Tab-separated table of C-alpha atoms in Angstrom:
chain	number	residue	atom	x	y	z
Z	1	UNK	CA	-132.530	126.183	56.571
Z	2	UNK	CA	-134.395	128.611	58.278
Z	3	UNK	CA	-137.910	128.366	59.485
Z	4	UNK	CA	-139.072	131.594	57.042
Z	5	UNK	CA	-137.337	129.446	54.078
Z	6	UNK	CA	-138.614	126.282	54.669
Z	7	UNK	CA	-141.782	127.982	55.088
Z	8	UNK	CA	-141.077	129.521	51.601
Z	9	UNK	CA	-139.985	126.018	50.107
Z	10	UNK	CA	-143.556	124.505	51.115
Z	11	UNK	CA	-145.334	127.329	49.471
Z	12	UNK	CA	-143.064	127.060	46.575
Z	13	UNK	CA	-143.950	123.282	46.726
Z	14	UNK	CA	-147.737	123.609	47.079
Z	15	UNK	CA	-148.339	126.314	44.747
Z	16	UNK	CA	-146.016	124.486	41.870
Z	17	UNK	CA	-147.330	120.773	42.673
Z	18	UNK	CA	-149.287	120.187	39.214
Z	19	UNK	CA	-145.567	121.081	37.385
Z	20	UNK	CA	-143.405	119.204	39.866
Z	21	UNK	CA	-145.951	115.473	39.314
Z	22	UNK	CA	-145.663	116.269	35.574
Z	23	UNK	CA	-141.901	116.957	35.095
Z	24	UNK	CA	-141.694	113.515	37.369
Z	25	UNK	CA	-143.597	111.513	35.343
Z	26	UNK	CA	-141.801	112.679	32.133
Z	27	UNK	CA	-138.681	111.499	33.966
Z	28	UNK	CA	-140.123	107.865	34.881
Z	29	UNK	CA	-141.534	107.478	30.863
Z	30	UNK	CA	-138.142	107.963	29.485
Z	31	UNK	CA	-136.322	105.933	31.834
Z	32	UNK	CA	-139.016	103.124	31.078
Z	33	UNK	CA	-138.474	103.361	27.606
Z	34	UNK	CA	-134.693	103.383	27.810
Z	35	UNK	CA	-135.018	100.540	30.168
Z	36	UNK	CA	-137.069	98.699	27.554
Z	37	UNK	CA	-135.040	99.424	24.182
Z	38	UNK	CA	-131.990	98.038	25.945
Z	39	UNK	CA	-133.565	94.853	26.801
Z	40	UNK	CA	-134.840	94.386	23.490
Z	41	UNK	CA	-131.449	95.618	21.930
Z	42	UNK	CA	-129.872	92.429	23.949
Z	43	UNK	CA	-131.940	90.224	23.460
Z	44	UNK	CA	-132.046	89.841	19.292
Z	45	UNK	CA	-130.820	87.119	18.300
Z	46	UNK	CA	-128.002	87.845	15.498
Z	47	UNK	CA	-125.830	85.560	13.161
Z	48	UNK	CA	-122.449	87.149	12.172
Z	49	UNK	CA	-120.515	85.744	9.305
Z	50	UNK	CA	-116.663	87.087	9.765
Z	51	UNK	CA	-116.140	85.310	6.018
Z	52	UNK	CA	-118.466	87.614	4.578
Z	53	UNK	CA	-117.070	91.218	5.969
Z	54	UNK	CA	-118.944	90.728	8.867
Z	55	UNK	CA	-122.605	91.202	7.674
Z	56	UNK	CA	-125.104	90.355	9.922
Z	57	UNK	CA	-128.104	88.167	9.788
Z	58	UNK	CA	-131.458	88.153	11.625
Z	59	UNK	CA	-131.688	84.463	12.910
Z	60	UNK	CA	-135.443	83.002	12.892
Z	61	UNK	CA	-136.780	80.554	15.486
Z	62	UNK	CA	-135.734	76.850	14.265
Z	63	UNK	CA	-137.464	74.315	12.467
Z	64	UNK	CA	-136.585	70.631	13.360
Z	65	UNK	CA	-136.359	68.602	10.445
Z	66	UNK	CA	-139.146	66.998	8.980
Z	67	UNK	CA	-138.814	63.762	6.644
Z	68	UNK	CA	-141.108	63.200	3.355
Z	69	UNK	CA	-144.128	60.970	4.418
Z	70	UNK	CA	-144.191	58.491	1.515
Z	71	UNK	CA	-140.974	56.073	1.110
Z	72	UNK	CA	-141.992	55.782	-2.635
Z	73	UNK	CA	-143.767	58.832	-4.728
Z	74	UNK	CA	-143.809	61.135	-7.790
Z	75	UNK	CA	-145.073	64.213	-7.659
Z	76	UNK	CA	-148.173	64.690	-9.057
Z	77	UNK	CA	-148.582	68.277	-8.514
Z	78	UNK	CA	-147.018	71.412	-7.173
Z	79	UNK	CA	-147.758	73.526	-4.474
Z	80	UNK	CA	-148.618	76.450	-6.340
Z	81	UNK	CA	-150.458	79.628	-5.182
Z	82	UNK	CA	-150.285	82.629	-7.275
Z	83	UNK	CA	-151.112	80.219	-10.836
Z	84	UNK	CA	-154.658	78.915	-11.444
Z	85	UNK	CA	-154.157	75.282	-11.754
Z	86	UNK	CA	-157.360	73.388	-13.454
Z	87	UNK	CA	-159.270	70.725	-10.984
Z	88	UNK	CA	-160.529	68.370	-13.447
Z	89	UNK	CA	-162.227	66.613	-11.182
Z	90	UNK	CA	-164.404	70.074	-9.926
Z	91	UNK	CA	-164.229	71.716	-13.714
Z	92	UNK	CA	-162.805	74.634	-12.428
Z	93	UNK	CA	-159.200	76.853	-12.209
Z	94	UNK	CA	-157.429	77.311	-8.319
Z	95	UNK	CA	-154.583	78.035	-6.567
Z	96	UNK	CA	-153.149	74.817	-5.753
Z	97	UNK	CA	-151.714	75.438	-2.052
Z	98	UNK	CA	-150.563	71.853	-1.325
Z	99	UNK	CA	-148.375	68.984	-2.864
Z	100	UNK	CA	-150.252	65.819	-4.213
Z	101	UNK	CA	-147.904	63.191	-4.197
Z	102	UNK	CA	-148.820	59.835	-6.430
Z	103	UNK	CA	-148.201	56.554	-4.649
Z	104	UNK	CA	-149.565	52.929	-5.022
Z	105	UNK	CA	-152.869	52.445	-3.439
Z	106	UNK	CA	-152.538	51.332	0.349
Z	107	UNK	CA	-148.701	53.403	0.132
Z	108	UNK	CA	-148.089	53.541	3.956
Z	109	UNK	CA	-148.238	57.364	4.980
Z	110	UNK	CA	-145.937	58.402	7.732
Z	111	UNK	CA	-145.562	61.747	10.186
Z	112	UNK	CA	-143.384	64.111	9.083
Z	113	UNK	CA	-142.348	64.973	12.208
Z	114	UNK	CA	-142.868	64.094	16.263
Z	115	UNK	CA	-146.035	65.945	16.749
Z	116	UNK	CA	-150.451	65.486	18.458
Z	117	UNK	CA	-152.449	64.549	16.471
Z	118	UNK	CA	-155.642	67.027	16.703
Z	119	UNK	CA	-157.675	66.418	14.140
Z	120	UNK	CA	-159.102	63.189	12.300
Z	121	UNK	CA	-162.207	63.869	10.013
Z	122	UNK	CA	-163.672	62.734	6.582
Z	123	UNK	CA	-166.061	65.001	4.307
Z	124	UNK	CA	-166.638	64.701	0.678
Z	125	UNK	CA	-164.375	67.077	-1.029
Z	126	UNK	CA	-161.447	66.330	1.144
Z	127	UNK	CA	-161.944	62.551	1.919
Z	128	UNK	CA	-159.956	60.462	5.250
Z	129	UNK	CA	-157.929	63.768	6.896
Z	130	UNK	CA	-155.296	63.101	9.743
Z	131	UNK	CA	-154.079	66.641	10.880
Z	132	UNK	CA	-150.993	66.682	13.278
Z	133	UNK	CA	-149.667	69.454	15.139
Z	134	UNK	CA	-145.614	69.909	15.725
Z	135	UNK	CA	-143.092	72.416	17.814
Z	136	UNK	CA	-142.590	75.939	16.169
Z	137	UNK	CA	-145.962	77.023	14.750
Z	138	UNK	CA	-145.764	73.951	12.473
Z	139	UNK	CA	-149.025	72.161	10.783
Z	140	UNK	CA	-149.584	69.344	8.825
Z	141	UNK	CA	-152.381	68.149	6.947
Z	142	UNK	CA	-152.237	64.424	5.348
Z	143	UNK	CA	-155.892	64.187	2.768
Z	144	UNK	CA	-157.556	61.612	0.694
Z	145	UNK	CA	-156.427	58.274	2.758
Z	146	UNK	CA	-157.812	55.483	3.229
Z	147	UNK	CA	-160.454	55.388	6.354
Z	148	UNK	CA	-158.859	53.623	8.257
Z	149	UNK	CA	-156.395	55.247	9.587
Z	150	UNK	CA	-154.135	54.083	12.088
Z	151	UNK	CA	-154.393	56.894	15.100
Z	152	UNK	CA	-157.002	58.991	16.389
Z	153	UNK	CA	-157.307	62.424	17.865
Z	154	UNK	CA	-155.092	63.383	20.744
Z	155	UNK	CA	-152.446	60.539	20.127
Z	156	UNK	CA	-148.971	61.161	20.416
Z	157	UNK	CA	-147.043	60.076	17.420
Z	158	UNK	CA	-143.285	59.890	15.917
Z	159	UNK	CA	-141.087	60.699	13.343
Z	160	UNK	CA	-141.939	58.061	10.677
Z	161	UNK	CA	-144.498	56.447	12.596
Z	162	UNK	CA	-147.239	55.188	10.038
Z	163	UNK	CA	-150.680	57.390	10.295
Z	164	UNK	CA	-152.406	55.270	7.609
Z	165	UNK	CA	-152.658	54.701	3.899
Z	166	UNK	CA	-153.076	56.132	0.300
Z	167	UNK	CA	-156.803	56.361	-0.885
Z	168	UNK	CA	-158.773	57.658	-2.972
Z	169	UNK	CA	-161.344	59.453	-1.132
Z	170	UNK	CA	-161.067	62.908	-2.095
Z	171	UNK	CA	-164.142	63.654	-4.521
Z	172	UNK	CA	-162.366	66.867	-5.244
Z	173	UNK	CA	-159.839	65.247	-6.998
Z	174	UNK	CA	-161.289	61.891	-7.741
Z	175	UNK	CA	-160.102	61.990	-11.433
Z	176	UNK	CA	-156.253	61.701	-10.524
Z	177	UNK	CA	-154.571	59.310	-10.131
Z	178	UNK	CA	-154.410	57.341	-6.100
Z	179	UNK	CA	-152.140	60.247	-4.185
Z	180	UNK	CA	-151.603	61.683	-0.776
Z	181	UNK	CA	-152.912	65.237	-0.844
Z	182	UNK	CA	-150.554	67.159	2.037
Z	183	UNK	CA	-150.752	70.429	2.955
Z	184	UNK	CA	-147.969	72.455	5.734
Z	185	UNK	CA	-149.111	75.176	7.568
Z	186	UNK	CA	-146.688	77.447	9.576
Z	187	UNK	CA	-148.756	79.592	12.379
Z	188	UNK	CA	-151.920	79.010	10.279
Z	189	UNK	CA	-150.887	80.351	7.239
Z	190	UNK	CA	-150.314	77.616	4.202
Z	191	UNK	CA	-146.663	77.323	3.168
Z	192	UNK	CA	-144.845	75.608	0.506
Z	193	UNK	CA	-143.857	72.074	1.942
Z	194	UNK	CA	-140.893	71.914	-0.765
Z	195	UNK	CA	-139.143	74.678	1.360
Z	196	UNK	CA	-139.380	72.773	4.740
Z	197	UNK	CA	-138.990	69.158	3.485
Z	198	UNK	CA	-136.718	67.627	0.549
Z	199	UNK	CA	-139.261	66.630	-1.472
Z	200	UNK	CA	-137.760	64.579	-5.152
Z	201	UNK	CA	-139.647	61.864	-6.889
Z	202	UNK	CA	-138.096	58.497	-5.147
C-alpha cells in the first residue's frame, strides 16, 4: 500500500470511527447471544420415551422420597385449597392447605425425610411446631404436638427419626379430635403433601 493510500485509509478510518465501534459492537451482541442460546439449548435436561413415538418430556429437578410421619393414622382432613372448609373450633370457613392426620395421643411423630431442623416454636393458634428443612426446595411443617419435643433448632435429623409426639395444642383446632397438623412447602409455596408422600389411612 502506498503512503497516499494508507494516508487515505486513516482518514477513511477517523472520519467513519462512530460507524466502524457501532457495526462492531452489533457483531459482539449477536455472537453473545448465539453463544448463550446454545449453551442453554445443551444444557435442558430432556426425557425421551421411544415407546411413545418419541415424545419428549421436560424432566424436573428430583424429589427424594419422603415416608408418612405417623406409623398408625386416619385422615382426618384433606389438604384442600380452593374449597372453604368450616374450622369449628374458630367458627369460621378456610382453605384448608395442610393434612390433619388423627392418631392416639402421645403417637410418635417422625421426619419425613433427612433434613435441619430450623424452626421449633409454640403460639396459641398453632400449638408445639417443629419445622424441618430438606434438599430440593422442600419444607415441612409438623403442628399441634406435644411440648416436648424431642430436637431443637439447628439439629440434624433422619429419615424416621422421632421429632416428638401427638398433642393437642392447637387452639385453632382444639375441637377435633388428638391429630398431627402437617403442612409441605416446596420453595415456600404450600403444596399438597398427598402428591409427594403416599399418604392412606394405616
Amino acid at each position: 500500500m502506498s503512503e497516499n493510500q494508507g494516508n487515505k485509509f486513516l482518514k477513511f478510518l477517523k472520519s467513519n470511527v462512530y460507524y466502524i465501534l457501532v457495526v462492531l459492537a452489533l457483531a459482539i451482541m449477536v455472537t453473545v447471544i448465539a453463544l448463550t442460546s446454545s449453551a442453554n439449548a445443551q444444557n435442558v435436561n430432556t426425557d425421551v420415551d421411544d415407546d411413545k413415538g418419541g415424545s419428549t418430556e421436560v424432566v424436573t429437578p428430583g424429589v427424594e422420597d419422603f415416608r408418612v410421619p405417623l406409623e398408625t393414622f386416619t385422615i382426618l382432613k384433606e389438604y384442600n385449597e380452593t374449597e372453604l372448609m368450616y374450622n369449628a373450633s374458630l367458627k369460621r370457613w378456610e382453605a384448608h392447605k395442610s393434612l390433619d392426620l388423627s392418631a392416639s395421643e402421645d403417637a410418635k411423630v417422625m421426619a419425613i425425610a433427612d433434613g435441619k431442623v430450623t424452626q421449633v416454636y409454640t403460639n396459641y393458634l398453632e400449638g408445639t411446631v417443629v419445622v424441618i428443612e430438606h434438599s430440593d426446595g422442600m419444607k415441612s411443617l409438623y403442628g399441634s404436638l406435644k411440648e416436648d419435643v424431642s430436637v431443637a433448632v439447628g439439629d440434624e435429623v433422619k429419615q424416621g427419626q422421632v421429632i416428638g409426639k401427638v398433642g393437642a395444642t392447637a387452639n385453632a383446632e382444639h375441637l377435633d379430635t388428638n391429630h398431627l397438623h402437617f403442612e409441605l412447602f416446596r420453595d415456600g409455596a404450600k403444596v399438597d403433601p398427598s402428591e409427594y408422600i403416599p399418604f392412606t389411612d394405616k
